[in-house]
PDB file of C-alpha atoms in Angstrom:
ATOM      1  CA  UNK A  15      -0.924   1.580  -8.146  1.00 40.00           C
ATOM      2  CA  UNK A  16      -1.430   4.496 -10.612  1.00 43.00           C
ATOM      3  CA  UNK A  17       1.409   6.204 -12.000  1.00 46.00           C
ATOM      4  CA  UNK A  18       1.685   9.571 -10.043  1.00 47.00           C
ATOM      5  CA  UNK A  19       2.623  11.440 -13.238  1.00 53.00           C
ATOM      6  CA  UNK A  20      -0.702  10.641 -15.030  1.00 82.00           C
ATOM      7  CA  UNK A  21      -2.844  11.432 -12.061  1.00 92.00           C
ATOM      8  CA  UNK A  22      -5.187  14.343 -12.258  1.00 95.00           C
ATOM      9  CA  UNK A  23      -3.743  17.172 -10.056  1.00 96.00           C
ATOM     10  CA  UNK A  24      -6.331  18.918  -8.106  1.00 97.00           C
ATOM     11  CA  UNK A  25      -6.064  21.844  -5.693  1.00 96.00           C
ATOM     12  CA  UNK A  26      -8.765  21.888  -3.316  1.00 97.00           C
ATOM     13  CA  UNK A  27     -10.065  25.152  -1.481  1.00 95.00           C
ATOM     14  CA  UNK A  28     -13.218  24.937   0.765  1.00 94.00           C
ATOM     15  CA  UNK A  29     -14.862  27.439   2.680  1.00 91.00           C
ATOM     16  CA  UNK A  30     -13.053  26.369   5.954  1.00 92.00           C
ATOM     17  CA  UNK A  31      -9.876  24.716   6.860  1.00 92.00           C
ATOM     18  CA  UNK A  32     -11.930  21.667   8.267  1.00 94.00           C
ATOM     19  CA  UNK A  33     -13.949  21.750   5.127  1.00 93.00           C
ATOM     20  CA  UNK A  34     -11.011  21.692   2.922  1.00 94.00           C
ATOM     21  CA  UNK A  35      -9.281  18.707   4.917  1.00 95.00           C
ATOM     22  CA  UNK A  36     -12.526  16.598   4.857  1.00 95.00           C
ATOM     23  CA  UNK A  37     -13.088  17.248   1.187  1.00 95.00           C
ATOM     24  CA  UNK A  38      -9.315  16.363   0.445  1.00 96.00           C
ATOM     25  CA  UNK A  39      -9.477  13.140   2.371  1.00 96.00           C
ATOM     26  CA  UNK A  40     -12.630  12.329   0.550  1.00 96.00           C
ATOM     27  CA  UNK A  41     -11.235  12.864  -2.748  1.00 96.00           C
ATOM     28  CA  UNK A  42      -7.942  10.778  -1.861  1.00 95.00           C
ATOM     29  CA  UNK A  43      -9.923   7.575  -2.248  1.00 94.00           C
ATOM     30  CA  UNK A  44      -9.981   7.896  -5.879  1.00 94.00           C
ATOM     31  CA  UNK A  45      -6.524   6.901  -6.688  1.00 93.00           C
ATOM     32  CA  UNK A  46      -6.467   8.447 -10.080  1.00 94.00           C
ATOM     33  CA  UNK A  47      -6.405  12.080  -8.279  1.00 96.00           C
ATOM     34  CA  UNK A  48      -3.391  13.712  -6.770  1.00 96.00           C
ATOM     35  CA  UNK A  49      -4.856  16.059  -4.176  1.00 96.00           C
ATOM     36  CA  UNK A  50      -3.566  18.967  -2.842  1.00 96.00           C
ATOM     37  CA  UNK A  51      -5.371  20.988   0.044  1.00 95.00           C
ATOM     38  CA  UNK A  52      -5.047  24.711   0.216  1.00 92.00           C
ATOM     39  CA  UNK A  53      -5.480  26.086   3.717  1.00 88.00           C
ATOM     40  CA  UNK A  54      -4.245  29.630   3.672  1.00 80.00           C
ATOM     41  CA  UNK A  55      -5.959  32.746   2.645  1.00 85.00           C
ATOM     42  CA  UNK A  56      -7.958  33.115  -0.621  1.00 85.00           C
ATOM     43  CA  UNK A  57      -4.734  35.231  -1.968  1.00 83.00           C
ATOM     44  CA  UNK A  58      -2.546  32.320  -1.211  1.00 86.00           C
ATOM     45  CA  UNK A  59      -4.870  29.820  -2.816  1.00 90.00           C
ATOM     46  CA  UNK A  60      -4.707  31.930  -5.998  1.00 87.00           C
ATOM     47  CA  UNK A  61      -0.883  32.039  -6.057  1.00 87.00           C
ATOM     48  CA  UNK A  62      -0.590  28.379  -5.530  1.00 90.00           C
ATOM     49  CA  UNK A  63      -2.844  27.714  -8.433  1.00 89.00           C
ATOM     50  CA  UNK A  64      -0.908  30.076 -10.614  1.00 86.00           C
ATOM     51  CA  UNK A  65       2.619  28.831  -9.468  1.00 86.00           C
ATOM     52  CA  UNK A  66       2.081  25.311  -9.775  1.00 87.00           C
ATOM     53  CA  UNK A  67       0.554  23.338 -12.601  1.00 83.00           C
ATOM     54  CA  UNK A  68      -2.665  21.889 -11.350  1.00 92.00           C
ATOM     55  CA  UNK A  69      -5.215  20.358 -13.816  1.00 94.00           C
ATOM     56  CA  UNK A  70      -8.400  21.183 -11.843  1.00 96.00           C
ATOM     57  CA  UNK A  71      -9.108  23.871  -9.034  1.00 96.00           C
ATOM     58  CA  UNK A  72     -11.891  22.765  -6.906  1.00 97.00           C
ATOM     59  CA  UNK A  73     -13.062  25.778  -5.128  1.00 96.00           C
ATOM     60  CA  UNK A  74     -16.157  26.700  -2.963  1.00 96.00           C
ATOM     61  CA  UNK A  75     -18.032  30.000  -4.166  1.00 95.00           C
ATOM     62  CA  UNK A  76     -17.709  31.300  -0.629  1.00 92.00           C
ATOM     63  CA  UNK A  77     -14.322  31.994   0.836  1.00 92.00           C
ATOM     64  CA  UNK A  78     -13.398  33.906   3.916  1.00 88.00           C
ATOM     65  CA  UNK A  79     -16.967  34.691   4.617  1.00 87.00           C
ATOM     66  CA  UNK A  80     -17.535  36.256   1.268  1.00 89.00           C
ATOM     67  CA  UNK A  81     -20.185  34.308  -0.789  1.00 89.00           C
ATOM     68  CA  UNK A  82     -18.730  35.429  -3.974  1.00 89.00           C
ATOM     69  CA  UNK A  83     -14.830  35.310  -2.982  1.00 91.00           C
ATOM     70  CA  UNK A  84     -14.197  31.731  -4.739  1.00 93.00           C
ATOM     71  CA  UNK A  85     -15.684  33.212  -8.036  1.00 92.00           C
ATOM     72  CA  UNK A  86     -13.424  36.153  -8.053  1.00 90.00           C
ATOM     73  CA  UNK A  87     -10.462  33.629  -7.695  1.00 92.00           C
ATOM     74  CA  UNK A  88     -11.894  31.788 -10.585  1.00 91.00           C
ATOM     75  CA  UNK A  89     -12.117  34.826 -12.669  1.00 87.00           C
ATOM     76  CA  UNK A  90      -8.697  35.982 -11.783  1.00 86.00           C
ATOM     77  CA  UNK A  91      -7.109  32.509 -12.421  1.00 87.00           C
ATOM     78  CA  UNK A  92      -8.983  32.372 -15.996  1.00 81.00           C
ATOM     79  CA  UNK A  93      -7.112  35.384 -17.307  1.00 76.00           C
ATOM     80  CA  UNK A  94      -3.634  34.038 -16.044  1.00 81.00           C
ATOM     81  CA  UNK A  95      -3.705  30.399 -16.353  1.00 82.00           C
ATOM     82  CA  UNK A  96      -6.334  29.149 -18.757  1.00 78.00           C
ATOM     83  CA  UNK A  97      -5.273  25.465 -18.673  1.00 84.00           C
ATOM     84  CA  UNK A  98      -6.567  25.171 -15.022  1.00 88.00           C
ATOM     85  CA  UNK A  99     -10.214  24.168 -15.021  1.00 93.00           C
ATOM     86  CA  UNK A 100     -12.144  25.175 -12.257  1.00 95.00           C
ATOM     87  CA  UNK A 101     -15.205  23.520 -10.565  1.00 97.00           C
ATOM     88  CA  UNK A 102     -17.124  25.622  -8.240  1.00 97.00           C
ATOM     89  CA  UNK A 103     -18.820  24.140  -5.320  1.00 97.00           C
ATOM     90  CA  UNK A 104     -22.360  25.490  -4.454  1.00 96.00           C
ATOM     91  CA  UNK A 105     -24.089  25.222  -1.177  1.00 93.00           C
ATOM     92  CA  UNK A 106     -27.489  25.134  -3.249  1.00 91.00           C
ATOM     93  CA  UNK A 107     -28.450  24.655  -6.762  1.00 89.00           C
ATOM     94  CA  UNK A 108     -29.991  27.909  -7.362  1.00 92.00           C
ATOM     95  CA  UNK A 109     -30.173  29.740 -10.904  1.00 92.00           C
ATOM     96  CA  UNK A 110     -28.289  32.839  -9.927  1.00 91.00           C
ATOM     97  CA  UNK A 111     -25.356  31.023  -8.378  1.00 92.00           C
ATOM     98  CA  UNK A 112     -24.947  28.667 -11.174  1.00 94.00           C
ATOM     99  CA  UNK A 113     -25.119  31.488 -13.795  1.00 91.00           C
ATOM    100  CA  UNK A 114     -22.511  33.424 -11.706  1.00 91.00           C
ATOM    101  CA  UNK A 115     -20.132  30.481 -11.419  1.00 93.00           C
ATOM    102  CA  UNK A 116     -20.037  29.973 -15.213  1.00 91.00           C
ATOM    103  CA  UNK A 117     -19.852  33.701 -16.001  1.00 86.00           C
ATOM    104  CA  UNK A 118     -16.678  33.808 -13.731  1.00 88.00           C
ATOM    105  CA  UNK A 119     -15.283  31.004 -15.923  1.00 88.00           C
ATOM    106  CA  UNK A 120     -16.110  27.790 -14.144  1.00 93.00           C
ATOM    107  CA  UNK A 121     -15.831  24.568 -16.360  1.00 92.00           C
ATOM    108  CA  UNK A 122     -18.369  22.835 -13.945  1.00 94.00           C
ATOM    109  CA  UNK A 123     -20.732  23.493 -10.987  1.00 96.00           C
ATOM    110  CA  UNK A 124     -21.193  20.937  -8.256  1.00 96.00           C
ATOM    111  CA  UNK A 125     -23.718  21.090  -5.286  1.00 95.00           C
ATOM    112  CA  UNK A 126     -22.696  19.844  -1.931  1.00 93.00           C
ATOM    113  CA  UNK A 127     -25.890  17.797  -1.817  1.00 92.00           C
ATOM    114  CA  UNK A 128     -24.645  15.293  -4.532  1.00 94.00           C
ATOM    115  CA  UNK A 129     -22.534  12.492  -3.906  1.00 94.00           C
ATOM    116  CA  UNK A 130     -18.822  11.963  -3.576  1.00 94.00           C
ATOM    117  CA  UNK A 131     -19.091   9.490  -6.539  1.00 94.00           C
ATOM    118  CA  UNK A 132     -20.461  11.944  -8.713  1.00 95.00           C
ATOM    119  CA  UNK A 133     -17.871  14.500  -7.716  1.00 96.00           C
ATOM    120  CA  UNK A 134     -15.312  11.954  -8.885  1.00 96.00           C
ATOM    121  CA  UNK A 135     -17.065  11.925 -12.319  1.00 95.00           C
ATOM    122  CA  UNK A 136     -17.181  15.602 -12.287  1.00 96.00           C
ATOM    123  CA  UNK A 137     -13.513  16.095 -11.986  1.00 96.00           C
ATOM    124  CA  UNK A 138     -12.814  13.538 -14.591  1.00 94.00           C
ATOM    125  CA  UNK A 139     -15.281  15.088 -17.004  1.00 92.00           C
ATOM    126  CA  UNK A 140     -13.948  18.431 -16.649  1.00 93.00           C
ATOM    127  CA  UNK A 141     -10.242  17.286 -16.947  1.00 93.00           C
ATOM    128  CA  UNK A 142     -11.206  15.657 -20.351  1.00 90.00           C
ATOM    129  CA  UNK A 143     -12.559  19.004 -21.681  1.00 87.00           C
ATOM    130  CA  UNK A 144     -16.351  18.780 -20.934  1.00 88.00           C
ATOM    131  CA  UNK A 145     -18.662  20.816 -19.196  1.00 89.00           C
ATOM    132  CA  UNK A 146     -20.095  19.430 -16.058  1.00 93.00           C
ATOM    133  CA  UNK A 147     -23.743  20.765 -15.236  1.00 92.00           C
ATOM    134  CA  UNK A 148     -27.088  18.891 -14.641  1.00 91.00           C
ATOM    135  CA  UNK A 149     -29.554  19.578 -17.106  1.00 88.00           C
ATOM    136  CA  UNK A 150     -31.375  22.075 -14.804  1.00 90.00           C
ATOM    137  CA  UNK A 151     -28.016  23.912 -14.627  1.00 91.00           C
ATOM    138  CA  UNK A 152     -27.410  23.976 -18.270  1.00 87.00           C
ATOM    139  CA  UNK A 153     -30.915  25.276 -18.856  1.00 87.00           C
ATOM    140  CA  UNK A 154     -30.375  28.091 -16.328  1.00 89.00           C
ATOM    141  CA  UNK A 155     -27.266  29.232 -18.368  1.00 84.00           C
ATOM    142  CA  UNK A 156     -28.946  28.938 -21.748  1.00 81.00           C
ATOM    143  CA  UNK A 157     -31.986  30.917 -20.444  1.00 82.00           C
ATOM    144  CA  UNK A 158     -29.644  33.561 -19.071  1.00 78.00           C
ATOM    145  CA  UNK A 159     -27.505  33.893 -22.431  1.00 71.00           C
ATOM    146  CA  UNK A 160     -30.898  34.252 -24.133  1.00 69.00           C
ATOM    147  CA  UNK A 161     -32.045  36.888 -21.982  1.00 69.00           C
ATOM    148  CA  UNK A 162     -29.155  38.924 -21.831  1.00 59.00           C
ATOM    149  CA  UNK A 163     -27.667  41.581 -24.417  1.00 52.00           C
ATOM    150  CA  UNK A 164     -24.596  39.645 -25.193  1.00 50.00           C
ATOM    151  CA  UNK A 165     -26.965  36.737 -26.682  1.00 49.00           C
ATOM    152  CA  UNK A 166     -28.361  39.225 -29.208  1.00 51.00           C
ATOM    153  CA  UNK A 167     -24.933  40.065 -29.824  1.00 51.00           C
ATOM    154  CA  UNK A 168     -24.087  36.492 -30.612  1.00 53.00           C
ATOM    155  CA  UNK A 169     -27.018  36.575 -33.242  1.00 55.00           C
ATOM    156  CA  UNK A 170     -25.300  39.594 -35.070  1.00 57.00           C
ATOM    157  CA  UNK A 171     -21.888  38.411 -34.923  1.00 62.00           C
ATOM    158  CA  UNK A 172     -22.513  34.920 -36.586  1.00 63.00           C
ATOM    159  CA  UNK A 173     -21.982  36.070 -40.065  1.00 66.00           C
ATOM    160  CA  UNK A 174     -18.977  38.184 -39.070  1.00 80.00           C
ATOM    161  CA  UNK A 175     -16.779  35.278 -37.815  1.00 86.00           C
ATOM    162  CA  UNK A 176     -14.176  33.925 -40.325  1.00 90.00           C
ATOM    163  CA  UNK A 177     -13.706  30.286 -41.001  1.00 90.00           C
ATOM    164  CA  UNK A 178     -10.526  30.313 -38.688  1.00 92.00           C
ATOM    165  CA  UNK A 179     -12.320  32.126 -35.935  1.00 91.00           C
ATOM    166  CA  UNK A 180     -15.083  29.668 -36.133  1.00 88.00           C
ATOM    167  CA  UNK A 181     -12.418  26.853 -35.604  1.00 90.00           C
ATOM    168  CA  UNK A 182     -11.163  28.854 -32.546  1.00 91.00           C
ATOM    169  CA  UNK A 183     -14.727  29.014 -31.156  1.00 87.00           C
ATOM    170  CA  UNK A 184     -14.903  25.336 -31.703  1.00 85.00           C
ATOM    171  CA  UNK A 185     -11.805  24.694 -29.591  1.00 85.00           C
ATOM    172  CA  UNK A 186     -12.984  26.747 -26.747  1.00 83.00           C
ATOM    173  CA  UNK A 187     -16.430  24.957 -26.909  1.00 76.00           C
ATOM    174  CA  UNK A 188     -14.561  21.652 -26.449  1.00 74.00           C
ATOM    175  CA  UNK A 189     -12.438  22.969 -23.332  1.00 71.00           C
ATOM    176  CA  UNK A 190      -9.217  23.269 -24.941  1.00 79.00           C
ATOM    177  CA  UNK A 191      -6.613  25.482 -23.782  1.00 82.00           C
ATOM    178  CA  UNK A 192      -5.075  28.216 -25.968  1.00 87.00           C
ATOM    179  CA  UNK A 193      -1.933  26.045 -26.339  1.00 88.00           C
ATOM    180  CA  UNK A 194      -4.009  22.918 -27.385  1.00 88.00           C
ATOM    181  CA  UNK A 195      -6.139  25.285 -29.915  1.00 91.00           C
ATOM    182  CA  UNK A 196      -2.784  26.561 -31.316  1.00 92.00           C
ATOM    183  CA  UNK A 197      -1.486  22.854 -31.674  1.00 93.00           C
ATOM    184  CA  UNK A 198      -4.608  21.713 -33.430  1.00 93.00           C
ATOM    185  CA  UNK A 199      -4.651  24.685 -35.868  1.00 95.00           C
ATOM    186  CA  UNK A 200      -0.870  24.955 -36.295  1.00 94.00           C
ATOM    187  CA  UNK A 201      -0.764  28.493 -35.212  1.00 93.00           C
ATOM    188  CA  UNK A 202       1.101  30.285 -32.379  1.00 93.00           C
ATOM    189  CA  UNK A 203      -0.555  30.708 -28.821  1.00 89.00           C
ATOM    190  CA  UNK A 204      -0.207  34.618 -29.562  1.00 90.00           C
ATOM    191  CA  UNK A 205      -2.128  34.245 -32.723  1.00 92.00           C
ATOM    192  CA  UNK A 206      -4.821  32.178 -31.011  1.00 92.00           C
ATOM    193  CA  UNK A 207      -5.128  34.961 -28.440  1.00 88.00           C
ATOM    194  CA  UNK A 208      -5.319  37.507 -30.999  1.00 90.00           C
ATOM    195  CA  UNK A 209      -8.452  35.512 -32.752  1.00 91.00           C
ATOM    196  CA  UNK A 210     -10.044  35.476 -29.282  1.00 89.00           C
ATOM    197  CA  UNK A 211      -9.927  38.993 -28.735  1.00 86.00           C
ATOM    198  CA  UNK A 212     -11.587  39.586 -32.057  1.00 87.00           C
ATOM    199  CA  UNK A 213     -14.051  36.929 -31.349  1.00 87.00           C
ATOM    200  CA  UNK A 214     -14.983  38.551 -28.000  1.00 82.00           C
ATOM    201  CA  UNK A 215     -15.513  42.028 -29.914  1.00 80.00           C
ATOM    202  CA  UNK A 216     -17.488  40.424 -32.805  1.00 81.00           C
ATOM    203  CA  UNK A 217     -19.747  38.510 -30.487  1.00 77.00           C
ATOM    204  CA  UNK A 218     -20.036  41.200 -27.787  1.00 72.00           C
ATOM    205  CA  UNK A 219     -18.920  38.700 -24.934  1.00 71.00           C
ATOM    206  CA  UNK A 220     -16.471  38.983 -22.268  1.00 68.00           C
ATOM    207  CA  UNK A 221     -15.337  35.536 -21.391  1.00 69.00           C
ATOM    208  CA  UNK A 222     -14.556  31.981 -22.886  1.00 74.00           C
ATOM    209  CA  UNK A 223     -17.711  30.497 -21.073  1.00 66.00           C
ATOM    210  CA  UNK A 224     -19.831  32.742 -23.220  1.00 70.00           C
ATOM    211  CA  UNK A 225     -18.043  31.848 -26.223  1.00 76.00           C
ATOM    212  CA  UNK A 226     -18.058  28.043 -25.309  1.00 71.00           C
ATOM    213  CA  UNK A 227     -21.737  28.225 -25.134  1.00 66.00           C
ATOM    214  CA  UNK A 228     -22.098  30.035 -28.473  1.00 69.00           C
ATOM    215  CA  UNK A 229     -20.002  27.118 -29.983  1.00 67.00           C
ATOM    216  CA  UNK A 230     -22.504  24.661 -28.219  1.00 59.00           C
ATOM    217  CA  UNK A 231     -25.595  26.282 -29.440  1.00 55.00           C
ATOM    218  CA  UNK A 232     -24.369  27.406 -32.860  1.00 56.00           C
ATOM    219  CA  UNK A 233     -25.996  24.581 -34.779  1.00 47.00           C
ATOM    220  CA  UNK A 234     -29.491  25.676 -33.627  1.00 42.00           C
ATOM    221  CA  UNK A 235     -28.773  29.497 -34.118  1.00 41.00           C
ATOM    222  CA  UNK A 236     -27.508  29.004 -37.556  1.00 40.00           C
ATOM    223  CA  UNK A 237     -28.032  25.704 -39.015  1.00 37.00           C
ATOM    224  CA  UNK A 238     -25.961  24.748 -41.917  1.00 34.00           C
ATOM    225  CA  UNK A 239     -27.554  23.005 -44.771  1.00 32.00           C
ATOM    226  CA  UNK A 240     -27.494  19.250 -44.509  1.00 32.00           C
ATOM    227  CA  UNK A 241     -26.405  19.450 -40.832  1.00 33.00           C
ATOM    228  CA  UNK A 242     -27.473  16.869 -38.304  1.00 36.00           C
ATOM    229  CA  UNK A 243     -29.430  19.159 -35.946  1.00 35.00           C
ATOM    230  CA  UNK A 244     -32.511  18.284 -33.649  1.00 37.00           C
ATOM    231  CA  UNK A 245     -35.825  18.454 -35.319  1.00 38.00           C
ATOM    232  CA  UNK A 246     -34.336  18.783 -38.763  1.00 37.00           C
ATOM    233  CA  UNK A 247     -37.310  16.740 -40.178  1.00 36.00           C
ATOM    234  CA  UNK A 248     -39.761  19.343 -39.099  1.00 36.00           C
ATOM    235  CA  UNK A 249     -41.172  17.272 -36.178  1.00 36.00           C
ATOM    236  CA  UNK A 250     -40.682  17.315 -32.553  1.00 35.00           C
ATOM    237  CA  UNK A 251     -38.105  15.437 -30.922  1.00 36.00           C
ATOM    238  CA  UNK A 252     -39.239  11.962 -29.658  1.00 36.00           C
ATOM    239  CA  UNK A 253     -39.897  12.288 -25.786  1.00 38.00           C
ATOM    240  CA  UNK A 254     -37.733   9.159 -25.310  1.00 42.00           C
ATOM    241  CA  UNK A 255     -34.764  10.902 -26.815  1.00 47.00           C
ATOM    242  CA  UNK A 256     -35.102  13.819 -24.571  1.00 46.00           C
ATOM    243  CA  UNK A 257     -35.327  11.523 -21.359  1.00 48.00           C
ATOM    244  CA  UNK A 258     -32.164   9.783 -22.617  1.00 54.00           C
ATOM    245  CA  UNK A 259     -30.187  12.939 -23.212  1.00 52.00           C
ATOM    246  CA  UNK A 260     -31.230  14.156 -19.839  1.00 53.00           C
ATOM    247  CA  UNK A 261     -30.108  10.991 -17.969  1.00 55.00           C
ATOM    248  CA  UNK A 262     -26.825  10.900 -19.939  1.00 58.00           C
ATOM    249  CA  UNK A 263     -26.169  14.647 -19.293  1.00 53.00           C
ATOM    250  CA  UNK A 264     -26.855  14.069 -15.665  1.00 52.00           C
ATOM    251  CA  UNK A 265     -23.794  11.623 -15.803  1.00 56.00           C
ATOM    252  CA  UNK A 266     -21.506  14.182 -17.551  1.00 54.00           C
ATOM    253  CA  UNK A 267     -21.855  13.147 -21.154  1.00 55.00           C
ATOM    254  CA  UNK A 268     -20.712  16.152 -23.288  1.00 53.00           C
ATOM    255  CA  UNK A 269     -22.584  14.948 -26.386  1.00 53.00           C
ATOM    256  CA  UNK A 270     -25.812  14.743 -24.400  1.00 55.00           C
ATOM    257  CA  UNK A 271     -25.221  18.230 -22.875  1.00 54.00           C
ATOM    258  CA  UNK A 272     -24.696  19.375 -26.609  1.00 55.00           C
ATOM    259  CA  UNK A 273     -28.084  17.797 -27.727  1.00 51.00           C
ATOM    260  CA  UNK A 274     -29.829  19.307 -24.722  1.00 50.00           C
ATOM    261  CA  UNK A 275     -28.336  22.599 -25.482  1.00 50.00           C
ATOM    262  CA  UNK A 276     -29.585  22.612 -28.976  1.00 45.00           C
ATOM    263  CA  UNK A 277     -33.187  21.400 -27.949  1.00 44.00           C
ATOM    264  CA  UNK A 278     -33.466  24.092 -25.473  1.00 41.00           C
ATOM    265  CA  UNK A 279     -32.280  26.769 -27.774  1.00 39.00           C
ATOM    266  CA  UNK A 280     -34.796  25.348 -30.443  1.00 35.00           C
ATOM    267  CA  UNK A 281     -37.732  25.551 -27.957  1.00 33.00           C
ATOM    268  CA  UNK A 282     -37.364  29.184 -27.491  1.00 34.00           C
ATOM    269  CA  UNK A 283     -37.820  30.051 -31.194  1.00 32.00           C
TER     270      UNK A 283
END
């Protein structure tokens, strides 16, 4: 039997009480997860997520009849307890819904049309610090960043980041919390927060997700001499490599998602 202390603690909040119960019951089939259903109002769900030490918040975008109430909870939680990683449940895989979820601070999005087996993988993937998204969903976000004023600000801010600020960006892109970044860089959490405030200002972004995607796409935006980036031989990426990246990204591979991000960013030059 799995050691309870090592289980992934998941707080579940769906759009209805019965939906929450059914989802929680399904997730309990994976014995590596410790599932807590949240039956109360959205405000109660937020209080529970803040007061208790959960690893993952699995929350519906729609709560209390409001199609964006769940995203408001994710946004509020992001500013208070950054170590809790949110996965947003979507009824449909539409571009705007995916973009809104990531802008709110989600670490992953999951469509109800997908299998419970995939949801197990999604939770473990996000818990390990990766971003969960299909190749199409990842492309939606990258396209939105390329189209938005913050993306242009990213281009201008590249040269302004110090080496230590780049290190902090790398940590955010890996899904690390402020505490984990502080431990890696041997800094205080307060110092890491100060670095993040300066990074937000320099890059013209407003949240960690935009910083994370800056970290993912940075090699394509500003290639370093000798770095291993896609197409650094001047040719096009082989079709079989792209197909492999797509297949691996669908399974939640962070490295494959990184390669796809670089390829998509490069295709827009």
